[in-house]
Coordinates of N, CA and C in Angstrom, one line a residue:
M85 N -14.0 -21.5 10.2 CA -13.5 -22.0 8.9 C -12.7 -23.2 9.0
S86 N -12.9 -24.2 8.2 CA -12.2 -25.5 8.3 C -10.8 -25.3 7.8
A87 N -9.9 -26.2 8.2 CA -8.5 -26.2 7.8 C -8.5 -26.4 6.3
H88 N -9.4 -27.2 5.7 CA -9.4 -27.5 4.3 C -9.6 -26.2 3.5
V89 N -10.6 -25.4 4.0 CA -10.9 -24.2 3.3 C -9.7 -23.2 3.4
E90 N -9.1 -23.1 4.6 CA -8.0 -22.2 4.7 C -6.8 -22.6 3.8
E91 N -6.6 -23.9 3.6 CA -5.5 -24.3 2.7 C -5.8 -24.1 1.2
T92 N -7.1 -24.1 0.8 CA -7.4 -24.0 -0.6 C -7.9 -22.6 -1.0
R93 N -8.2 -21.8 0.0 CA -8.7 -20.4 -0.4 C -7.7 -19.6 -1.1
D94 N -8.1 -18.8 -2.0 CA -7.2 -17.9 -2.7 C -7.0 -16.7 -1.8
L95 N -5.7 -16.6 -1.4 CA -5.4 -15.5 -0.4 C -5.3 -14.1 -1.0
C96 N -5.2 -14.1 -2.4 CA -5.1 -12.8 -3.1 C -5.7 -13.0 -4.5
P97 N -7.0 -13.1 -4.6 CA -7.6 -13.3 -5.9 C -7.4 -12.1 -6.8
A98 N -7.2 -12.3 -8.1 CA -6.9 -11.3 -9.0 C -8.0 -11.2 -10.1
E99 N -8.4 -10.0 -10.4 CA -9.3 -9.7 -11.5 C -8.5 -9.0 -12.6
H100 N -8.5 -9.6 -13.8 CA -7.8 -8.9 -14.9 C -8.8 -8.3 -15.8
L101 N -8.8 -7.0 -15.9 CA -9.7 -6.2 -16.7 C -8.9 -5.5 -17.8
D102 N -9.5 -4.6 -18.6 CA -8.8 -3.9 -19.6 C -7.7 -3.0 -19.1
G103 N -6.5 -3.4 -19.2 CA -5.4 -2.6 -18.7 C -5.3 -2.5 -17.2
L104 N -6.0 -3.3 -16.5 CA -6.1 -3.1 -15.0 C -6.2 -4.5 -14.3
V105 N -5.4 -4.6 -13.2 CA -5.5 -5.8 -12.4 C -6.0 -5.3 -11.0
V106 N -7.0 -6.0 -10.5 CA -7.5 -5.8 -9.1 C -7.1 -6.9 -8.2
L107 N -6.4 -6.6 -7.2 CA -5.9 -7.6 -6.2 C -6.6 -7.4 -4.9
T108 N -7.0 -8.5 -4.3 CA -7.8 -8.4 -3.0 C -7.1 -9.2 -1.9
L109 N -6.6 -8.5 -0.9 CA -6.0 -9.2 0.3 C -7.2 -9.9 0.9
N110 N -7.1 -11.3 1.1 CA -8.2 -12.1 1.5 C -7.9 -13.0 2.6
R111 N -7.5 -12.3 3.7 CA -7.2 -13.1 5.0 C -7.9 -12.3 6.1
P112 N -9.3 -12.1 6.0 CA -10.0 -11.2 6.9 C -10.0 -11.6 8.3
E113 N -9.9 -13.0 8.6 CA -9.9 -13.4 9.9 C -8.7 -13.0 10.7
A114 N -7.6 -12.7 10.0 CA -6.4 -12.2 10.6 C -6.2 -10.7 10.3
R115 N -7.3 -10.0 9.9 CA -7.2 -8.6 9.6 C -6.2 -8.4 8.5
N116 N -6.1 -9.4 7.6 CA -5.2 -9.3 6.4 C -3.8 -9.1 6.8
A117 N -3.4 -9.5 8.0 CA -2.0 -9.5 8.4 C -1.1 -10.3 7.4
L118 N 0.0 -9.8 7.1 CA 0.9 -10.3 6.0 C 1.8 -11.4 6.5
D119 N 1.3 -12.7 6.3 CA 2.2 -13.8 6.6 C 2.8 -14.2 5.2
V120 N 3.7 -15.2 5.3 CA 4.4 -15.5 4.0 C 3.5 -16.0 2.9
P121 N 2.5 -16.9 3.2 CA 1.6 -17.3 2.1 C 0.9 -16.2 1.5
L122 N 0.3 -15.2 2.3 CA -0.4 -14.1 1.7 C 0.6 -13.2 0.9
L123 N 1.7 -13.0 1.4 CA 2.7 -12.2 0.7 C 3.1 -12.8 -0.7
Q124 N 3.3 -14.2 -0.6 CA 3.7 -14.8 -1.9 C 2.6 -14.7 -2.9
A125 N 1.3 -14.8 -2.4 CA 0.2 -14.7 -3.4 C 0.1 -13.2 -3.9
F126 N 0.3 -12.3 -3.0 CA 0.3 -10.9 -3.4 C 1.4 -10.5 -4.4
V127 N 2.6 -11.0 -4.1 CA 3.7 -10.7 -5.0 C 3.5 -11.4 -6.4
A128 N 2.9 -12.6 -6.4 CA 2.6 -13.3 -7.6 C 1.6 -12.6 -8.4
G129 N 0.6 -12.1 -7.7 CA -0.5 -11.3 -8.4 C 0.0 -10.0 -9.0
L130 N 0.9 -9.3 -8.3 CA 1.5 -8.1 -8.8 C 2.3 -8.4 -10.0
A131 N 3.2 -9.4 -9.9 CA 4.1 -9.8 -11.1 C 3.3 -10.2 -12.3
A132 N 2.2 -11.0 -12.0 CA 1.4 -11.5 -13.2 C 0.7 -10.3 -13.9
G133 N 0.3 -9.3 -13.1 CA -0.4 -8.2 -13.7 C 0.6 -7.4 -14.6
I134 N 1.9 -7.3 -14.2 CA 2.9 -6.6 -15.0 C 3.2 -7.4 -16.3
R135 N 3.3 -8.7 -16.1 CA 3.5 -9.6 -17.3 C 2.4 -9.5 -18.3
A136 N 1.2 -9.4 -17.8 CA 0.0 -9.3 -18.6 C -0.2 -7.9 -19.3
G137 N 0.7 -7.0 -19.0 CA 0.7 -5.7 -19.6 C -0.3 -4.7 -18.9
A138 N -0.8 -5.0 -17.7 CA -1.7 -4.1 -17.0 C -0.9 -2.8 -16.6
G139 N -1.5 -1.6 -17.0 CA -0.9 -0.4 -16.6 C -1.2 0.1 -15.3
V140 N -2.3 -0.4 -14.7 CA -2.8 0.0 -13.4 C -3.1 -1.1 -12.5
V141 N -2.8 -1.0 -11.2 CA -3.2 -2.0 -10.2 C -4.0 -1.3 -9.2
L142 N -5.1 -2.0 -8.8 CA -5.9 -1.6 -7.6 C -5.8 -2.7 -6.5
V143 N -5.4 -2.2 -5.3 CA -5.3 -3.2 -4.2 C -6.4 -2.8 -3.2
R144 N -7.2 -3.8 -2.9 CA -8.3 -3.7 -1.9 C -8.2 -4.8 -1.0
A145 N -9.1 -4.9 0.0 CA -9.1 -6.0 1.0 C -10.4 -6.4 1.4
E146 N -10.6 -7.6 1.9 CA -11.8 -8.1 2.5 C -11.8 -7.9 4.0
G147 N -13.0 -7.7 4.6 CA -13.0 -7.6 6.0 C -13.0 -6.2 6.5
S148 N -12.9 -6.1 7.9 CA -13.0 -4.8 8.5 C -11.7 -4.0 8.5
A149 N -10.6 -4.6 8.2 CA -9.3 -4.0 8.2 C -8.7 -4.1 6.8
F150 N -7.9 -3.1 6.4 CA -7.2 -3.2 5.1 C -6.0 -4.2 5.3
C151 N -5.2 -3.9 6.3 CA -4.0 -4.8 6.6 C -3.4 -4.4 7.9
A152 N -3.3 -5.4 8.8 CA -2.8 -5.2 10.2 C -1.3 -5.2 10.2
G153 N -0.6 -5.2 9.0 CA 0.8 -5.2 9.0 C 1.4 -6.6 8.9
A154 N 2.7 -6.7 9.1 CA 3.3 -8.0 9.0 C 2.8 -8.9 10.2
D155 N 2.6 -10.1 9.9 CA 2.1 -11.1 10.9 C 3.3 -11.6 11.6
V156 N 3.7 -10.9 12.7 CA 4.9 -11.3 13.4 C 4.7 -12.5 14.2
R157 N 3.5 -13.0 14.4 CA 3.3 -14.3 15.1 C 3.5 -15.5 14.2
S158 N 3.6 -15.3 12.9 CA 3.8 -16.3 11.9 C 5.2 -16.6 11.6
D159 N 5.5 -17.7 11.0 CA 6.9 -18.0 10.6 C 7.4 -17.0 9.6
D160 N 8.6 -16.4 9.8 CA 9.1 -15.4 8.8 C 9.9 -16.0 7.7
G161 N 9.9 -17.4 7.7 CA 10.6 -18.1 6.7 C 11.7 -19.0 7.3
T162 N 12.0 -18.8 8.6 CA 13.1 -19.5 9.3 C 12.8 -21.0 9.3
A163 N 11.5 -21.4 9.5 CA 11.2 -22.8 9.6 C 11.4 -23.5 8.3
S164 N 11.3 -22.8 7.2 CA 11.5 -23.4 5.9 C 12.9 -23.2 5.3
G165 N 13.8 -22.6 6.2 CA 15.2 -22.4 5.8 C 15.4 -21.1 5.1
H166 N 14.5 -20.2 5.2 CA 14.6 -18.9 4.5 C 14.4 -17.7 5.5
P167 N 15.2 -17.6 6.5 CA 15.0 -16.5 7.5 C 14.9 -15.1 6.8
G168 N 14.0 -14.3 7.3 CA 13.8 -13.0 6.7 C 13.0 -12.9 5.5
L169 N 12.4 -14.1 5.1 CA 11.7 -14.1 3.8 C 10.5 -13.2 3.9
R170 N 9.8 -13.1 5.0 CA 8.6 -12.2 5.1 C 9.0 -10.8 4.8
R171 N 10.0 -10.2 5.3 CA 10.4 -8.8 5.1 C 10.9 -8.7 3.6
R172 N 11.6 -9.6 3.1 CA 12.0 -9.5 1.7 C 10.8 -9.5 0.7
L173 N 9.8 -10.3 1.1 CA 8.6 -10.3 0.2 C 7.8 -9.0 0.4
I174 N 7.8 -8.4 1.5 CA 7.2 -7.1 1.7 C 7.9 -6.1 0.8
E175 N 9.2 -6.0 0.8 CA 10.0 -5.1 0.0 C 9.7 -5.4 -1.5
E176 N 9.7 -6.6 -1.8 CA 9.4 -7.0 -3.3 C 8.0 -6.5 -3.7
S177 N 7.0 -6.6 -2.8 CA 5.7 -6.2 -3.2 C 5.7 -4.7 -3.4
L178 N 6.4 -3.9 -2.5 CA 6.5 -2.5 -2.7 C 7.2 -2.1 -4.0
D179 N 8.2 -2.8 -4.3 CA 8.9 -2.5 -5.6 C 8.0 -2.8 -6.8
L180 N 7.2 -3.9 -6.7 CA 6.3 -4.2 -7.8 C 5.2 -3.2 -7.9
L181 N 4.7 -2.7 -6.8 CA 3.7 -1.7 -6.9 C 4.2 -0.4 -7.6
G182 N 5.4 -0.1 -7.2 CA 6.0 1.1 -7.8 C 6.4 0.9 -9.3
G183 N 6.4 -0.3 -9.8 CA 6.6 -0.6 -11.2 C 5.5 -0.4 -12.1
Y184 N 4.3 -0.2 -11.6 CA 3.1 0.1 -12.4 C 3.1 1.6 -12.8
P185 N 2.6 1.9 -13.9 CA 2.4 3.3 -14.3 C 1.5 4.0 -13.2
A186 N 0.5 3.3 -12.7 CA -0.3 3.9 -11.6 C -0.8 2.8 -10.7
A187 N -0.8 3.1 -9.4 CA -1.3 2.1 -8.4 C -2.4 2.9 -7.6
V188 N -3.5 2.2 -7.3 CA -4.6 2.7 -6.5 C -4.8 1.8 -5.3
V189 N -5.0 2.3 -4.1 CA -5.3 1.5 -3.0 C -6.6 2.0 -2.3
A190 N -7.4 1.1 -1.9 CA -8.7 1.4 -1.2 C -8.5 0.9 0.3
V191 N -8.6 1.8 1.2 CA -8.4 1.4 2.6 C -9.7 1.6 3.4
Q192 N -10.2 0.5 3.9 CA -11.5 0.6 4.5 C -11.5 0.5 6.1
G193 N -10.3 0.3 6.6 CA -10.1 0.1 8.0 C -8.7 0.4 8.4
A194 N -8.1 -0.4 9.3 CA -6.8 -0.1 9.8 C -5.8 -0.5 8.7
A195 N -4.8 0.4 8.6 CA -3.6 0.1 7.7 C -2.4 0.3 8.6
V196 N -1.8 -0.8 9.1 CA -0.8 -0.7 10.1 C 0.6 -1.2 9.6
G197 N 1.6 -0.5 9.9 CA 3.0 -1.0 9.5 C 3.1 -1.3 8.0
A198 N 3.3 -2.5 7.7 CA 3.5 -2.9 6.3 C 2.2 -2.6 5.5
G199 N 1.1 -2.6 6.2 CA -0.2 -2.3 5.5 C -0.2 -0.8 5.0
W200 N 0.3 0.1 5.9 CA 0.4 1.5 5.5 C 1.5 1.6 4.5
A201 N 2.6 0.8 4.5 CA 3.6 0.9 3.5 C 3.1 0.5 2.1
V202 N 2.2 -0.4 2.1 CA 1.5 -0.8 0.8 C 0.7 0.4 0.3
A203 N 0.0 1.1 1.2 CA -0.8 2.2 0.8 C 0.1 3.4 0.4
A204 N 1.2 3.6 1.1 CA 2.1 4.7 0.8 C 2.8 4.4 -0.6
A205 N 2.9 3.2 -1.0 CA 3.5 2.9 -2.3 C 2.6 3.2 -3.5
A206 N 1.3 3.5 -3.2 CA 0.4 3.8 -4.3 C 0.4 5.2 -4.7
D207 N -0.1 5.5 -5.9 CA -0.2 6.9 -6.4 C -1.4 7.6 -5.9
I208 N -2.5 6.8 -5.7 CA -3.8 7.3 -5.2 C -4.3 6.4 -4.1
V209 N -4.5 7.0 -2.9 CA -5.1 6.2 -1.8 C -6.5 6.8 -1.5
L210 N -7.5 6.0 -1.6 CA -8.8 6.3 -1.2 C -9.1 5.6 0.1
A211 N -9.6 6.3 1.1 CA -9.8 5.8 2.4 C -11.2 6.1 2.9
S212 N -11.8 5.2 3.6 CA -13.1 5.5 4.2 C -12.9 6.4 5.5
P213 N -13.9 7.0 6.0 CA -13.8 7.8 7.2 C -13.3 7.0 8.4
A214 N -13.6 5.7 8.4 CA -13.2 4.9 9.5 C -11.8 4.4 9.4
A215 N -11.1 4.6 8.3 CA -9.7 4.2 8.1 C -8.8 4.8 9.1
S216 N -7.7 4.1 9.5 CA -6.7 4.6 10.4 C -5.4 4.1 9.9
F217 N -4.3 4.8 10.3 CA -3.0 4.5 9.8 C -2.0 4.6 11.0
R218 N -1.1 3.6 11.1 CA -0.1 3.7 12.1 C 1.1 2.9 11.8
F219 N 2.3 3.4 12.1 CA 3.6 2.7 11.9 C 4.1 2.4 13.3
P220 N 4.0 1.2 13.8 CA 4.6 0.8 15.1 C 6.0 0.3 15.0
E221 N 6.6 0.2 13.8 CA 7.9 -0.5 13.7 C 9.0 0.2 14.5
L222 N 9.2 1.4 14.4 CA 10.4 2.1 15.0 C 10.3 1.9 16.6
P223 N 9.2 2.1 17.2 CA 9.1 1.9 18.7 C 9.4 0.4 19.0
L224 N 9.1 -0.5 18.1 CA 9.4 -1.9 18.3 C 10.8 -2.3 18.0
G225 N 11.5 -1.4 17.4 CA 12.9 -1.7 17.1 C 13.2 -2.2 15.6
F226 N 12.2 -1.9 14.7 CA 12.3 -2.3 13.3 C 12.2 -1.1 12.5
P227 N 13.1 -1.0 11.5 CA 13.1 0.2 10.6 C 11.9 0.0 9.6
P228 N 11.2 1.1 9.2 CA 10.2 1.1 8.2 C 10.9 0.9 6.8
P229 N 10.2 0.4 5.8 CA 10.8 0.2 4.5 C 11.3 1.5 3.9
D230 N 12.5 1.4 3.3 CA 13.1 2.5 2.7 C 12.2 3.3 1.7
S231 N 11.5 2.5 0.9 CA 10.6 3.1 -0.1 C 9.6 4.0 0.6
T232 N 9.1 3.5 1.7 CA 8.0 4.3 2.5 C 8.6 5.6 3.0
V233 N 9.8 5.5 3.6 CA 10.5 6.7 4.1 C 10.7 7.7 3.0
R234 N 11.1 7.3 1.8 CA 11.4 8.2 0.7 C 10.1 8.8 0.2
R235 N 9.0 8.0 0.1 CA 7.8 8.4 -0.4 C 7.1 9.5 0.5
L236 N 7.1 9.2 1.8 CA 6.5 10.1 2.8 C 7.3 11.4 2.9
E237 N 8.6 11.3 2.8 CA 9.5 12.5 2.9 C 9.2 13.4 1.7
A238 N 9.1 12.8 0.5 CA 8.8 13.6 -0.7 C 7.5 14.2 -0.6
A239 N 6.5 13.5 0.0 CA 5.1 14.0 0.0 C 4.9 15.1 1.0
V240 N 5.5 15.0 2.2 CA 5.1 15.9 3.3 C 6.4 16.6 4.0
G241 N 7.6 16.3 3.5 CA 8.8 16.9 4.1 C 9.3 16.0 5.2
P242 N 10.6 16.2 5.6 CA 11.2 15.3 6.6 C 10.6 15.5 8.0
A243 N 10.2 16.7 8.4 CA 9.7 16.8 9.8 C 8.4 16.1 10.0
R244 N 7.5 16.2 9.0 CA 6.2 15.5 9.2 C 6.4 14.0 9.0
A245 N 7.3 13.7 8.0 CA 7.5 12.2 7.8 C 8.1 11.6 9.1
L246 N 8.9 12.3 9.8 CA 9.5 11.8 11.0 C 8.3 11.5 12.0
R247 N 7.4 12.4 12.2 CA 6.3 12.2 13.1 C 5.5 11.0 12.7
L248 N 5.1 10.9 11.4 CA 4.3 9.8 10.9 C 4.9 8.5 11.1
L249 N 6.3 8.4 11.0 CA 7.0 7.1 11.0 C 7.5 6.7 12.3
A250 N 7.9 7.7 13.2 CA 8.7 7.4 14.4 C 7.9 7.2 15.7
L251 N 6.8 7.9 15.8 CA 6.2 7.9 17.1 C 5.1 6.8 17.4
G252 N 4.8 6.1 16.4 CA 3.8 5.0 16.6 C 2.4 5.5 16.8
E253 N 2.1 6.7 16.5 CA 0.8 7.3 16.7 C -0.2 6.8 15.6
R254 N -1.4 6.8 16.0 CA -2.5 6.5 15.1 C -3.1 7.7 14.5
F255 N -3.2 7.7 13.1 CA -3.7 8.8 12.4 C -5.0 8.4 11.7
A256 N -6.0 9.3 11.8 CA -7.2 9.0 11.1 C -7.1 9.4 9.7
A257 N -8.1 9.0 8.9 CA -8.0 9.3 7.4 C -8.1 10.8 7.2
D258 N -8.9 11.5 8.0 CA -8.9 13.0 7.9 C -7.6 13.6 8.2
D259 N -6.8 13.1 9.1 CA -5.5 13.6 9.4 C -4.6 13.6 8.2
L260 N -4.6 12.4 7.5 CA -3.8 12.3 6.3 C -4.3 13.0 5.1
A261 N -5.7 13.2 5.1 CA -6.3 13.9 4.0 C -5.8 15.4 4.1
G262 N -5.6 15.9 5.3 CA -5.1 17.2 5.5 C -3.7 17.4 5.0
L263 N -3.0 16.3 4.9 CA -1.6 16.4 4.4 C -1.5 16.0 2.9
G264 N -2.7 15.8 2.3 CA -2.7 15.4 0.9 C -2.3 14.0 0.6
L265 N -2.3 13.1 1.6 CA -1.8 11.7 1.4 C -3.0 10.8 1.0
V266 N -4.2 11.1 1.4 CA -5.3 10.2 1.1 C -6.5 11.1 0.7
D267 N -7.5 10.5 0.0 CA -8.7 11.1 -0.3 C -9.8 10.3 0.4
V268 N -10.6 11.0 1.2 CA -11.6 10.3 2.0 C -12.9 10.1 1.2
V269 N -13.4 8.9 1.2 CA -14.6 8.5 0.4 C -15.6 7.8 1.3
P270 N -16.9 8.1 1.2 CA -17.8 7.4 2.1 C -17.6 5.8 2.0
E271 N -17.7 5.2 3.1 CA -17.4 3.7 3.1 C -18.3 3.0 2.2
T272 N -19.6 3.4 2.0 CA -20.5 2.7 1.2 C -20.2 2.7 -0.3
S273 N -19.4 3.7 -0.7 CA -19.0 3.9 -2.1 C -17.5 3.7 -2.3
L274 N -16.8 3.3 -1.3 CA -15.3 3.2 -1.4 C -14.9 2.3 -2.5
D275 N -15.4 1.1 -2.6 CA -15.0 0.1 -3.6 C -15.4 0.6 -5.0
E276 N -16.6 1.1 -5.1 CA -17.1 1.6 -6.4 C -16.2 2.7 -6.9
K277 N -15.9 3.7 -6.0 CA -15.0 4.8 -6.4 C -13.6 4.4 -6.7
A278 N -13.1 3.4 -6.0 CA -11.7 2.9 -6.2 C -11.7 2.2 -7.6
R279 N -12.7 1.4 -7.9 CA -12.7 0.7 -9.2 C -12.9 1.7 -10.3
E280 N -13.7 2.7 -10.1 CA -13.9 3.7 -11.2 C -12.6 4.5 -11.4
T281 N -12.0 4.9 -10.4 CA -10.7 5.7 -10.5 C -9.7 4.9 -11.2
A282 N -9.5 3.6 -10.8 CA -8.5 2.7 -11.4 C -8.8 2.5 -12.9
A283 N -10.1 2.3 -13.2 CA -10.5 2.1 -14.6 C -10.3 3.3 -15.5
R284 N -10.5 4.5 -14.9 CA -10.2 5.7 -15.7 C -8.7 5.9 -16.0
L285 N -7.9 5.5 -15.0 CA -6.4 5.6 -15.2 C -6.0 4.5 -16.2
A286 N -6.6 3.3 -16.2 CA -6.3 2.3 -17.1 C -6.7 2.6 -18.5
A287 N -7.6 3.5 -18.7 CA -8.0 3.9 -20.1 C -7.0 4.8 -20.7
L288 N -6.0 5.3 -20.0 CA -5.0 6.2 -20.5 C -3.9 5.4 -21.1
P289 N -3.1 6.0 -22.0 CA -1.9 5.3 -22.6 C -0.9 5.1 -21.4
P290 N -0.6 3.8 -21.1 CA 0.3 3.6 -20.0 C 1.7 4.3 -20.1
E291 N 2.2 4.4 -21.3 CA 3.5 5.0 -21.4 C 3.4 6.5 -21.1
L292 N 2.3 7.2 -21.4 CA 2.1 8.6 -21.1 C 1.9 8.7 -19.6
L293 N 1.2 7.8 -19.0 CA 1.0 7.8 -17.6 C 2.3 7.6 -16.8
R294 N 3.1 6.8 -17.3 CA 4.4 6.5 -16.6 C 5.3 7.8 -16.8
D295 N 5.3 8.4 -17.9 CA 6.1 9.6 -18.1 C 5.6 10.8 -17.2
L296 N 4.2 10.9 -17.1 CA 3.7 11.9 -16.2 C 4.1 11.7 -14.8
K297 N 4.0 10.4 -14.3 CA 4.4 10.1 -13.0 C 5.9 10.4 -12.7
A298 N 6.7 10.1 -13.7 CA 8.2 10.4 -13.5 C 8.4 11.9 -13.5
G299 N 7.7 12.6 -14.3 CA 7.8 14.0 -14.3 C 7.4 14.7 -13.0
L300 N 6.3 14.2 -12.5 CA 5.8 14.7 -11.2 C 6.8 14.4 -10.1
S301 N 7.4 13.2 -10.1 CA 8.4 12.9 -9.1 C 9.6 13.8 -9.2
A302 N 10.0 14.1 -10.4 CA 11.2 15.0 -10.6 C 10.8 16.4 -10.1
W303 N 9.6 16.8 -10.3 CA 9.2 18.2 -9.9 C 9.2 18.2 -8.3
K304 N 8.7 17.2 -7.7 CA 8.7 17.1 -6.2 C 10.1 17.3 -5.7
R305 N 11.1 16.5 -6.3 CA 12.4 16.6 -5.8 C 13.0 17.9 -5.9
T306 N 12.7 18.7 -6.9 CA 13.3 20.0 -7.1 C 12.6 21.1 -6.4
S307 N 11.3 20.9 -6.1 CA 10.5 22.0 -5.5 C 10.4 21.9 -4.0
L308 N 10.6 20.7 -3.5 CA 10.4 20.5 -2.0 C 11.4 21.3 -1.2
P309 N 12.7 21.4 -1.5 CA 13.5 22.3 -0.7 C 13.1 23.7 -0.7
N310 N 12.6 24.3 -1.8 CA 12.1 25.6 -1.8 C 10.9 25.8 -1.0
T311 N 10.0 24.8 -1.0 CA 8.8 24.9 -0.2 C 9.2 24.9 1.3
L312 N 10.1 24.1 1.7 CA 10.5 24.0 3.1 C 11.2 25.3 3.5
E313 N 12.0 25.9 2.5 CA 12.7 27.1 2.8 C 11.7 28.2 3.1
R314 N 10.6 28.2 2.3 CA 9.6 29.3 2.5 C 8.9 29.2 3.9
Q315 N 8.8 27.9 4.4 CA 8.1 27.7 5.6 C 9.0 28.0 6.8
S316 N 10.3 28.0 6.7 CA 11.3 28.2 7.8 C 11.4 29.6 8.2

């Protein structure tokens, strides 16, 4: 790919449909690793969808991997006078994802570190059988995003969340399906199923969808201790 194409390519193209925005991570030659330009495009796409009144966002990716995590070989903003910009943009993207009444993510390959954080921020994660998930941050000396810690703890409890986040292990889609974190979909129909699911959610009144999501979150917070108590 020529330098000219790299400079002018849309790193995160957006499709605006009825009540739905579809965002595509489009840096496949780097396995969609999150450098500052891709993150800026992603954040801009998420913010534009909210401004346009989209109730649902679908995040998908081009290439063999969903997202290889933060691109630690790229400038984190220091060269432009903004050290730590990459991590701040990751946190901003997770906050924006959580701001939608519903978020859907389609994972067709590896979702590593910040890539898994993006998936964990969604309400529905559809994954191909070849998808894999790994958090390498803690063994490398970096804390995972707070929102990811809270989300996984609420979903699977503190003990399982610790294993998912702390040991740097690779988990297959079937592993996470067993914990209720993803739904496994044949790779050939992953994109179609993700778009269909997102469109069905977008057809619902967004305010009712938001209320339902808030109610379910409150139920998780009150029921989780009882569930863990029964297991002990």
